[in-house]
Coordinates of C-alpha atoms and ligand atoms in Angstrom, one line a residue:
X100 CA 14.7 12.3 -26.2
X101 CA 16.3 10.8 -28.9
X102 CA 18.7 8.7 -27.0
X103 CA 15.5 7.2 -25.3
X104 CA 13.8 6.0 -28.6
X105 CA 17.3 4.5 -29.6
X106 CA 17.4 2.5 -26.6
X107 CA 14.3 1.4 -26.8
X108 CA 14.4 0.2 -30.7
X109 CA 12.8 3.0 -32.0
X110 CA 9.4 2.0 -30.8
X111 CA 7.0 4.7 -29.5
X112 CA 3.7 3.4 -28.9
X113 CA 0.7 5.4 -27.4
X114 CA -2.4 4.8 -24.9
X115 CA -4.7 7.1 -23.4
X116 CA -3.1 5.7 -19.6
X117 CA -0.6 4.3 -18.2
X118 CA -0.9 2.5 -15.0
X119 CA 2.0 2.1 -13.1
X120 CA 2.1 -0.9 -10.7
X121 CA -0.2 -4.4 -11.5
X122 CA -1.3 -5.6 -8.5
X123 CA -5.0 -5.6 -7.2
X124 CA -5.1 -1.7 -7.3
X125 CA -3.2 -1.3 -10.5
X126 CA -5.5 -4.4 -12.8
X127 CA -8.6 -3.4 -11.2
X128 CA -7.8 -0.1 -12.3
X129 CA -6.5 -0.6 -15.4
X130 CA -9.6 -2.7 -15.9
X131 CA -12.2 -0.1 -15.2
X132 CA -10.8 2.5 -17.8
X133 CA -10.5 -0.2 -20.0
X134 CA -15.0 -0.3 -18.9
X135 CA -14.9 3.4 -20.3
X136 CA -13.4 2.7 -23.4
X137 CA -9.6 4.2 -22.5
X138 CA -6.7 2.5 -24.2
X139 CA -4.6 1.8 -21.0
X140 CA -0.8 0.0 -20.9
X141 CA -0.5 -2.0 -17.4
X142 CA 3.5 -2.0 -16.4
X143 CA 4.7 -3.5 -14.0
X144 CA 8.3 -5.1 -13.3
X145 CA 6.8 -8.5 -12.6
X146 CA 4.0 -10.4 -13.4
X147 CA 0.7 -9.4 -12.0
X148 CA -0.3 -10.0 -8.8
X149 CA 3.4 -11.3 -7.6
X150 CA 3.8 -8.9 -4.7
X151 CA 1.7 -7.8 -1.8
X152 CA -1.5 -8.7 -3.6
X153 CA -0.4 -12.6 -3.6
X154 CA 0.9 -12.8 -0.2
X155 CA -2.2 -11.7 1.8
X156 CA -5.3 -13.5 3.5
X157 CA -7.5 -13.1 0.8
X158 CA -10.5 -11.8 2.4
X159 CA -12.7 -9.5 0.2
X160 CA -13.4 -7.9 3.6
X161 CA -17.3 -6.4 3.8
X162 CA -17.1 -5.9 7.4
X163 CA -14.0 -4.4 7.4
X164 CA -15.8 -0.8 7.9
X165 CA -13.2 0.6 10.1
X166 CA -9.4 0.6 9.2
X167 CA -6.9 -0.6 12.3
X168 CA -6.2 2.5 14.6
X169 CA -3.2 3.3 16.4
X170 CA -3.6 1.9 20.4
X171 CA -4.4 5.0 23.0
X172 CA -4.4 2.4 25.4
X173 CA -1.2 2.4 27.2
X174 CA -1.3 -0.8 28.4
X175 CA -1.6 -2.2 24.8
X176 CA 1.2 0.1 23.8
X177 CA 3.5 -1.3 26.8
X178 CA 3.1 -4.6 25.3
X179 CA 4.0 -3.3 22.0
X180 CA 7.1 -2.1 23.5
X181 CA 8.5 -5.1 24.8
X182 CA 7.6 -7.2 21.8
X183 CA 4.6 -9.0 24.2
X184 CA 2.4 -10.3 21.6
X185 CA 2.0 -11.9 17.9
X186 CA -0.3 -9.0 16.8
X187 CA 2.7 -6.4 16.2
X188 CA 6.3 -6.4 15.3
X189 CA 9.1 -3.4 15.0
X190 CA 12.5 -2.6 14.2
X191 CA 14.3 -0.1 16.7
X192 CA 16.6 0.9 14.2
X193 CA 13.2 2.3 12.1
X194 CA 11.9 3.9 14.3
X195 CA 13.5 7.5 14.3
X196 CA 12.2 7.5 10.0
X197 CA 8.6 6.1 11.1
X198 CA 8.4 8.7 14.1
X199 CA 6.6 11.7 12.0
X200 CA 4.2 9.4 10.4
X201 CA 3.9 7.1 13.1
X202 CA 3.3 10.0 15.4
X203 CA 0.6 11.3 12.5
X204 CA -0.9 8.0 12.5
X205 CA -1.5 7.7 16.3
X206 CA -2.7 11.7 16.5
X207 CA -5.5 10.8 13.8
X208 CA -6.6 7.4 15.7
X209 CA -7.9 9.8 18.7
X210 CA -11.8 9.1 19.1
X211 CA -13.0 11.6 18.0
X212 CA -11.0 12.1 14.5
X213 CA -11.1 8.0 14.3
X214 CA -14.6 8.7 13.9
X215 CA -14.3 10.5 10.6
X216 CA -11.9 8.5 9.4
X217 CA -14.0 5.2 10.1
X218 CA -17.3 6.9 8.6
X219 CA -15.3 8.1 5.5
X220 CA -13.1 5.0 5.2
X221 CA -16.3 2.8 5.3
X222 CA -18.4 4.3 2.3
X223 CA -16.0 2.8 -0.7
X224 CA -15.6 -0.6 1.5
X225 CA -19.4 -0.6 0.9
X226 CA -19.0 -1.5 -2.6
X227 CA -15.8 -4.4 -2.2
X228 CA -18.4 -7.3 -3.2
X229 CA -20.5 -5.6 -5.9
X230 CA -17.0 -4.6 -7.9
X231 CA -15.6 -7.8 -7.0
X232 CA -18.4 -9.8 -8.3
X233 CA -18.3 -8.3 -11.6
X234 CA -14.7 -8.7 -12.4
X235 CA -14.7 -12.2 -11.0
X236 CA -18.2 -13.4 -13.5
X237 CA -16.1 -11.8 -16.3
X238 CA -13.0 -13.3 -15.8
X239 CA -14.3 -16.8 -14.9
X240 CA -12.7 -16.4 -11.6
X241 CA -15.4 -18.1 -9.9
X242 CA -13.7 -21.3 -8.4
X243 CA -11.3 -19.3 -6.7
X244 CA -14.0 -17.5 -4.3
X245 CA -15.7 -18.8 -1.6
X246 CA -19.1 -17.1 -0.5
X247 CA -19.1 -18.2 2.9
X248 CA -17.9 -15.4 5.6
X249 CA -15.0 -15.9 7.9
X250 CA -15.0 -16.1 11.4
X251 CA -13.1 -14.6 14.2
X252 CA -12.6 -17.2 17.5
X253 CA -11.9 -16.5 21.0
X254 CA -10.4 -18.6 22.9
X255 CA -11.8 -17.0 26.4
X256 CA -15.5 -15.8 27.1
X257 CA -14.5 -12.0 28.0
X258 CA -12.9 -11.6 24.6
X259 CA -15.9 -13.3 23.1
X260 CA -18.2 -11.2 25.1
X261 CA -16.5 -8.2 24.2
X262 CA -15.8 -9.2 20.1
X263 CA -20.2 -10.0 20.2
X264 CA -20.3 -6.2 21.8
X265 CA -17.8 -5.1 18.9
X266 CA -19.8 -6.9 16.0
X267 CA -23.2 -6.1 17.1
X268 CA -22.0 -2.1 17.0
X269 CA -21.1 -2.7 13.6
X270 CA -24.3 -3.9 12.6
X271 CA -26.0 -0.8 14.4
X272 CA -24.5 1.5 13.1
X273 CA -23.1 0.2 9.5
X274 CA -25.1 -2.6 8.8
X275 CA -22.5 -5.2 9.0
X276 CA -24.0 -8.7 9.6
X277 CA -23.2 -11.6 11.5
X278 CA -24.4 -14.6 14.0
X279 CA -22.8 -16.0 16.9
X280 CA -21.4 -19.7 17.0
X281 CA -21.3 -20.8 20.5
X282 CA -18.0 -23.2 21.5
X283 CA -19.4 -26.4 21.1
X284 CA -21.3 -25.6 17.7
X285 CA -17.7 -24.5 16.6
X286 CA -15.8 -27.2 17.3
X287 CA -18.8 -29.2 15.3
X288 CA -18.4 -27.1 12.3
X289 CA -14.5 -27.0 12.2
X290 CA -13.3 -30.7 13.3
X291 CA -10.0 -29.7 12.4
X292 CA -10.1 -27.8 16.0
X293 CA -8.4 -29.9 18.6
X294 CA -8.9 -26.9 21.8
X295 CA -12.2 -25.7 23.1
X296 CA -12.9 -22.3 22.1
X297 CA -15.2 -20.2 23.8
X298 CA -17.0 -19.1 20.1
X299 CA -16.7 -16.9 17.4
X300 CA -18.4 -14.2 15.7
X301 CA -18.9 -15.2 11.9
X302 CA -19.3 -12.6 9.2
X303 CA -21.4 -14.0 7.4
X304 CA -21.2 -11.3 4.0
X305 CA -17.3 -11.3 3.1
X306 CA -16.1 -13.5 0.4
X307 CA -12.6 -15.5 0.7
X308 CA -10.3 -16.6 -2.2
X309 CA -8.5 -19.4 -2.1
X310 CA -5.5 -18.5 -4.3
X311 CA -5.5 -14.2 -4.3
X312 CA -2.7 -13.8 -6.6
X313 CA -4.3 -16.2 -9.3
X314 CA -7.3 -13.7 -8.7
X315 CA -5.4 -10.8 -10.0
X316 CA -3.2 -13.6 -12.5
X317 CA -6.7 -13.7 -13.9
X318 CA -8.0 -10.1 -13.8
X319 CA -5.0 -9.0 -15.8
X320 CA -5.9 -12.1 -18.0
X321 CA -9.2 -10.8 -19.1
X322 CA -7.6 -7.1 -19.3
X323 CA -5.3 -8.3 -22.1
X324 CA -8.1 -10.3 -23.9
X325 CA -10.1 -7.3 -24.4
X326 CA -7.1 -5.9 -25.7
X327 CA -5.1 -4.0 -23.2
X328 CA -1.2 -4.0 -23.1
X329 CA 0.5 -5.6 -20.2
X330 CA 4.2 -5.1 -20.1
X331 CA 7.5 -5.5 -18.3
X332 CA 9.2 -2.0 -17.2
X333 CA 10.5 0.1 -14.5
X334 CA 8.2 2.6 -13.6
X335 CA 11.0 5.0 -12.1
X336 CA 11.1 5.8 -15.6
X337 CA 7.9 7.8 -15.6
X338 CA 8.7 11.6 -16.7
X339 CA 6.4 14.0 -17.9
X340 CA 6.7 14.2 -22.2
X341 CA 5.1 17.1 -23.5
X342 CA 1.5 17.5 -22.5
X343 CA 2.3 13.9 -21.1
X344 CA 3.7 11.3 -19.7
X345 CA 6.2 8.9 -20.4
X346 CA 7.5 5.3 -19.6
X347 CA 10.3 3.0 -20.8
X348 CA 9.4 -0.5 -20.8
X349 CA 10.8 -3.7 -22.4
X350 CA 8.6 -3.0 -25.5
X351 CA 9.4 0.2 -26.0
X352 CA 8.7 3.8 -24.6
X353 CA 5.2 4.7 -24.1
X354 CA 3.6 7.7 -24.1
X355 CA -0.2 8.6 -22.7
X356 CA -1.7 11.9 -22.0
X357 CA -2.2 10.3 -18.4
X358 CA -0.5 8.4 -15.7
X359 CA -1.3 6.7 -12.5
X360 CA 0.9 5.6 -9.9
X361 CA -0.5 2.1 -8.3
X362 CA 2.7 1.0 -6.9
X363 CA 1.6 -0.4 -3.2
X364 CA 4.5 -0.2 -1.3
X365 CA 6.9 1.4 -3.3
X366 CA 4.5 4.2 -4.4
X367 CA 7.0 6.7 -2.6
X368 CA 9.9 5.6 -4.7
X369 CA 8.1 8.0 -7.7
X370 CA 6.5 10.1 -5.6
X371 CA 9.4 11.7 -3.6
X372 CA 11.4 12.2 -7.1
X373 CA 8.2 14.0 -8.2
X374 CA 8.8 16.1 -4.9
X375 CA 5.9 14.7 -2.6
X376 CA 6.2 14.4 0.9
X377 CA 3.3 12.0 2.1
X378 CA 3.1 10.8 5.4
X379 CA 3.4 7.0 4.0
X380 CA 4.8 3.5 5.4
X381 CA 4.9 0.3 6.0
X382 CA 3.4 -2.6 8.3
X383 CA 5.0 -5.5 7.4
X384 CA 3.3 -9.1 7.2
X385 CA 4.5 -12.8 6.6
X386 CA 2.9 -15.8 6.0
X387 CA 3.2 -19.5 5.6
X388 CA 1.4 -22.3 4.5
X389 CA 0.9 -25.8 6.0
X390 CA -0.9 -28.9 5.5
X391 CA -4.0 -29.9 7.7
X392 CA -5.5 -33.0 7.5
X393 CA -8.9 -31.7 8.2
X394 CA -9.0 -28.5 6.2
X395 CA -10.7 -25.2 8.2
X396 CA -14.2 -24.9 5.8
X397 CA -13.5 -21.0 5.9
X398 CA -11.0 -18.5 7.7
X399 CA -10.7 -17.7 11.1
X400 CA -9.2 -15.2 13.1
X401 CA -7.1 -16.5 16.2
X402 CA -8.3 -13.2 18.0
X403 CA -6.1 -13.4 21.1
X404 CA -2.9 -13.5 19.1
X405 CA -4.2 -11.6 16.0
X406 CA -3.0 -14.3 13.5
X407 CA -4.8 -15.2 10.2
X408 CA -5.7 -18.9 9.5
X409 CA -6.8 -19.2 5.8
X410 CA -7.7 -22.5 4.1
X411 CA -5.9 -22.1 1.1
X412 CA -5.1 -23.9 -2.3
X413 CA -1.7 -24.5 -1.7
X414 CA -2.7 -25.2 2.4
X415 CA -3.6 -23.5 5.5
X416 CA -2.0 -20.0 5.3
X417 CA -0.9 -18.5 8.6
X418 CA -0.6 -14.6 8.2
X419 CA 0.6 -12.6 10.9
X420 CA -0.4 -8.8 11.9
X421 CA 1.9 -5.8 11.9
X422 CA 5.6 -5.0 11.3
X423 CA 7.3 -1.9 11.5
X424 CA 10.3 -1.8 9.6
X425 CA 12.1 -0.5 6.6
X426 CA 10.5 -1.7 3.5
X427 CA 13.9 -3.2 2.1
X428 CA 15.2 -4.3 5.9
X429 CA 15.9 -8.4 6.1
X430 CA 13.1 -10.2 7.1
X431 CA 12.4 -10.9 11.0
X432 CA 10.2 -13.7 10.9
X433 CA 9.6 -13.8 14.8
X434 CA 5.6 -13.0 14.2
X435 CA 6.0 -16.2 12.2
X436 CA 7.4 -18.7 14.7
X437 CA 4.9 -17.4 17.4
X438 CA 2.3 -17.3 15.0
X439 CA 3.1 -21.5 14.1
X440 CA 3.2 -21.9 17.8
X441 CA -0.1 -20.0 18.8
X442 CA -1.9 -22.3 15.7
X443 CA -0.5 -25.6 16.7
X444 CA -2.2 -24.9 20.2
X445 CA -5.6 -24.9 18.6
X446 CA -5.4 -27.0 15.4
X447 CA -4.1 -30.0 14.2
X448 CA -1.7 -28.6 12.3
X449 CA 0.5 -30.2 9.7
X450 CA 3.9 -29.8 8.2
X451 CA 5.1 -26.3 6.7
X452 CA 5.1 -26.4 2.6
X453 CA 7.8 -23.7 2.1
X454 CA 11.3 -23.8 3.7
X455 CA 10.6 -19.7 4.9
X456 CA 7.6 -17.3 5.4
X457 CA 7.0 -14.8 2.6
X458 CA 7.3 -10.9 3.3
X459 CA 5.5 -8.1 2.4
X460 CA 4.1 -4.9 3.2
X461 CA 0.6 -3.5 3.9
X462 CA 1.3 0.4 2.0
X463 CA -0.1 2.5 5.0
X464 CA -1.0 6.5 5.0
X465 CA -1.0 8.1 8.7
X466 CA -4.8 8.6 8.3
X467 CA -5.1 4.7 7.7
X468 CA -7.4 6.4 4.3
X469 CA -6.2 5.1 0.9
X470 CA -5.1 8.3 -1.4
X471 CA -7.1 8.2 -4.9
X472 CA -7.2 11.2 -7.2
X473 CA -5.6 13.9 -9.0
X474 CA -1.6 14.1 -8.2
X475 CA -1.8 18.1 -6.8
X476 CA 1.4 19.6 -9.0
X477 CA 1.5 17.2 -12.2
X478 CA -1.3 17.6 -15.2
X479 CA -2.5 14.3 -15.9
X480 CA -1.2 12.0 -13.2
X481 CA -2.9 10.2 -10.4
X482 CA -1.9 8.3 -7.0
X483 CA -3.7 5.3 -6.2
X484 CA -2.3 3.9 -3.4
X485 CA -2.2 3.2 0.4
X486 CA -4.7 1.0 0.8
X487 CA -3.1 -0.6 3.5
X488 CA -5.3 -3.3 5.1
X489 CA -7.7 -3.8 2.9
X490 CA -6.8 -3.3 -0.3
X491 CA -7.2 -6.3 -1.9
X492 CA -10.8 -5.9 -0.8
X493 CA -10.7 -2.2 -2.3
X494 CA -9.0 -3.0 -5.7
X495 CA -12.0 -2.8 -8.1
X496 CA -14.2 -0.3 -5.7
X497 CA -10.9 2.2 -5.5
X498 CA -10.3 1.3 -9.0
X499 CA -13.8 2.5 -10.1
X500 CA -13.6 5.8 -7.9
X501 CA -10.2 6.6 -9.5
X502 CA -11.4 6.0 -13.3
X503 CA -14.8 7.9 -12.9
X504 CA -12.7 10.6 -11.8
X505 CA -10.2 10.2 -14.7
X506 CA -13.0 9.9 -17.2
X507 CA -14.8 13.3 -15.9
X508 CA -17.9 11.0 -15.0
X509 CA -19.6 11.9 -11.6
X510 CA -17.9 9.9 -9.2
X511 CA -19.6 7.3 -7.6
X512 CA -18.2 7.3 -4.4
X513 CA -17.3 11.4 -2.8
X514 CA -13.5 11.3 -3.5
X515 CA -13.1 14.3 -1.2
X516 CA -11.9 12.1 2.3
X517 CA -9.1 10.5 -0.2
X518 CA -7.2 13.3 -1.7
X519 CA -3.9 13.8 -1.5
X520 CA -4.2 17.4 -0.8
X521 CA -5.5 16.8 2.8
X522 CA -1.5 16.1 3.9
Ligands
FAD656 C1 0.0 -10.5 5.5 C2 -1.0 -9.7 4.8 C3 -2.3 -10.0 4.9 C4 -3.3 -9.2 4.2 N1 -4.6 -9.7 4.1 C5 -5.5 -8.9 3.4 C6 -6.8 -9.4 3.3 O1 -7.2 -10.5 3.7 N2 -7.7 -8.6 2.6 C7 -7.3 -7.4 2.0 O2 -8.2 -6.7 1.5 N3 -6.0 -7.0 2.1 C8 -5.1 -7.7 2.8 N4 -3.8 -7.3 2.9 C9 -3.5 -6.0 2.3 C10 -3.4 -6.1 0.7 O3 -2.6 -7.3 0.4 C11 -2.7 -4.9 0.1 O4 -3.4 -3.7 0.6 C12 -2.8 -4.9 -1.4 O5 -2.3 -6.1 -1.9 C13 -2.1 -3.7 -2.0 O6 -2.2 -3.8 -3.4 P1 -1.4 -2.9 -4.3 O7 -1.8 -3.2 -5.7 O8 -1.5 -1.5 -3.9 O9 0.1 -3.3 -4.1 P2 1.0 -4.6 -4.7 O10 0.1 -5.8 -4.8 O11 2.2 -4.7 -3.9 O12 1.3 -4.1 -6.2 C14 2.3 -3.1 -6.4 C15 3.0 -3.5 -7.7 O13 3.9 -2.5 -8.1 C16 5.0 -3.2 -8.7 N5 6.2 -2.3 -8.6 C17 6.8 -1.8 -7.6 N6 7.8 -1.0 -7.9 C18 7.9 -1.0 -9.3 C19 8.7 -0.4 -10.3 N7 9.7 0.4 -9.9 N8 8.4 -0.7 -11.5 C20 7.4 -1.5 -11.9 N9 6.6 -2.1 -11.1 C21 6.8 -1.8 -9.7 C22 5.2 -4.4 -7.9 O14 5.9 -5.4 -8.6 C23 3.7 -4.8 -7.6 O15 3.2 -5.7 -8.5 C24 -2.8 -8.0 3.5 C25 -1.5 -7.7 3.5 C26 -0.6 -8.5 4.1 C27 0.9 -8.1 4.0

């Protein structure tokens, strides 16, 4: 230990947590301890908000009740195969890693335990706007958030017919709200359309941000102005200290009686030293911006193709679905190009603002449920991650769940359906 505090100038500074990873799970959590009084130090290896949680669509997604199954349909799995569509991406030379979890993953999308998973996934997604709206009055946030829905379009009248029979389901039986914009009322509403579409389905309650990184940029902002301690460190570091934990950071080594791990993606690069298998992995996702002379007035889904069209700050941002690959494997960007081409067909499309699509990764579990709780083995530290989808939606709900349950308060939200200990 003593070699430690040299390297680290001697300073030891303590908090009651340490939270491991700053992007919308780690601030949102960090900022709801900070709620319940806890001295907490934030550490992450970059700014906040640099990684997955700056690269998505941006959707605080209220409708998104159900998390993305695995296809049973064979015909949709054929087309996966032979790399038929936009939707979904993989790399052969993954695949023999991904098999156990990816073969988890499509065993718990049966109907019958999708069920379960869809009613237990939907009852923290319940919360997204209420948490949201909190953190975003507080941190002055509001320009960045538009209250206005997002739509998905079809381009044919069987998908539409089928995506109406899809959202009124939702409404049945979750409440989910939304009205139906017929083809010409569309191309009214969105003159930046230059292809007939046969309609969409708007969801009328989710909320949309048009810069998601500057979101969490300005969650962590109000963190540190009510006095929490954001700082630059590798959380590999993290070993237990005592009754403890420990972590080195460019400050100095800190110590706090509790830990949590809110690493996204990389969550398994601590967990497996700590000796936890979890069935986790990644679905990879790029993006782009371009320029549009008549801007979208809110996001839409290209149904068909499964690609993203988000009016953003910097520019329409095209994201694209799924990749399976390694984490660290070079970027593929063929979702990308497809994805450019698919747009241009419906839009009037501009000129691409970067030189190359940004990369990240969705953190997936193979029963598509986020883990939040207690780590089983280790006293005093917590995984908060696998949010997968959605969890820039989730941040402050999950965040919430996770320091209720830290605190010792009655959770708000049963935590049961999200331990760890159901692997
Ligand atoms: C293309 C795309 C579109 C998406 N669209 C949406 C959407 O519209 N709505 C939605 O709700 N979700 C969406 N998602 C999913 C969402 O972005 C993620 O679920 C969410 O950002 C995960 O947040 P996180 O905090 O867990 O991970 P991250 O944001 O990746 O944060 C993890 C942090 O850990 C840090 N870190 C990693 N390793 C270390 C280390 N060793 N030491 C220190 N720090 C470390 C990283 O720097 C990073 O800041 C999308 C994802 C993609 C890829």
């Amino acid at each position: 230990m003593e070699a430690l505090l040299v390297m680290t100038r001697g300073v030891v500074m303590q908090a009651d947590v340490l939270v491991l990873g700053a992007g919308m799970i780690g601030v949102s959590t960090a900022l709801q301890l900070q709620r319940r009084g806890r001295q907490v130090a934030l550490i992450d290896r970059r700014a906040p908000g640099e990684e997955t949680s700056y690269g998505n669509a941006g959707l605080i997604q209220r409708e998104a009740v159900e998390p993305y199954p695995f296809p049973h349909d064979s015909r949709m799995i054929f087309k996966v195969m032979r790399k038929g569509g936009i939707d979904v991406n993989y790399h052969p030379l993954a695949l023999p890693r991904l098999a156990s979890p990816l073969a988890q993953y499509w065993w718990w999308s049966s109907p019958s335990r999708y069920a379960r998973v869809a009613r237990e996934y939907s009852r923290l997604i319940e919360h997204c706007l209420s948490e949201h709206d909190s953190l975003i009055r507080e941190a002055g946030a509001d320009a960045l958030v538009r209250q206005t829905g997002w739509r998905t379009a079809f381009r044919t009248p069987s998908a539409m017919a089928q995506g109406i029979a899809h959202a009124e389901r939702l409404q049945r039986e979750y409440g989910v709200e939304h009205t139906v914009v017929d083809g010409a009322e569309l191309g009214r509403l969105e003159p930046g359309l230059r292809h007939p579409m046969a309609g969409a389905v708007h969801w009328t309650q989710p909320w949309s941000v048009r810069d998601p990184g500057a979101l969490v940029a300005s969650y962590a902002d109000l963190f540190r102005q009510r006095g929490g301690h954001f700082v630059n460190g590798d959380a590999t570091t993290l070993a237990q200290h005592g009754k403890g934990w420990r972590v080195t950071t460019q400050d100095g080594v800190i110590d706090a009686e509790q830990a949590v791990i809110a690493l996204g993606p990389w969550a398994d690069t601590l967990t497996r030293r700590l000796g936890y298998r979890l069935p986790l992995f990644v679905k990879r996702g790029y993006h782009r911006h371009y320029t549009m002379r008549k801007p979208l007035s809110m996001a839409m889904l290209d149904a068909e193709n499964g690609i993203m069209l988000a009016p953003m700050n910097r520019g329409l941002r095209i994201t694209t679905g799924a990749e399976f690959a390694r984490l660290d494997a070079r970027a593929t960007p063929l979702q990308s190009g497809r994805a450019e081409v698919a747009a241009r067909q419906i839009l009037e499309l501009g000129e691409a603002v970067e030189a190359a699509s940004w990369l990240g990764a969705r953190p997936c579990t193979s029963d598509m449920k986020p883990i939040i709780g207690p780590a089983p083995r280790h006293p005093g530290l917590w995984l908060h991650f696998g949010h997968a989808h959605q969890g820039f939606t989730l941040g402050p709900a999950s965040g919430r769940l996770l320091a209720e349950m830290i605190c010792g308060e009655t959770p708000y939200v049963d935590p049961a359906p999200y331990a760890a200990t159901r692997f």
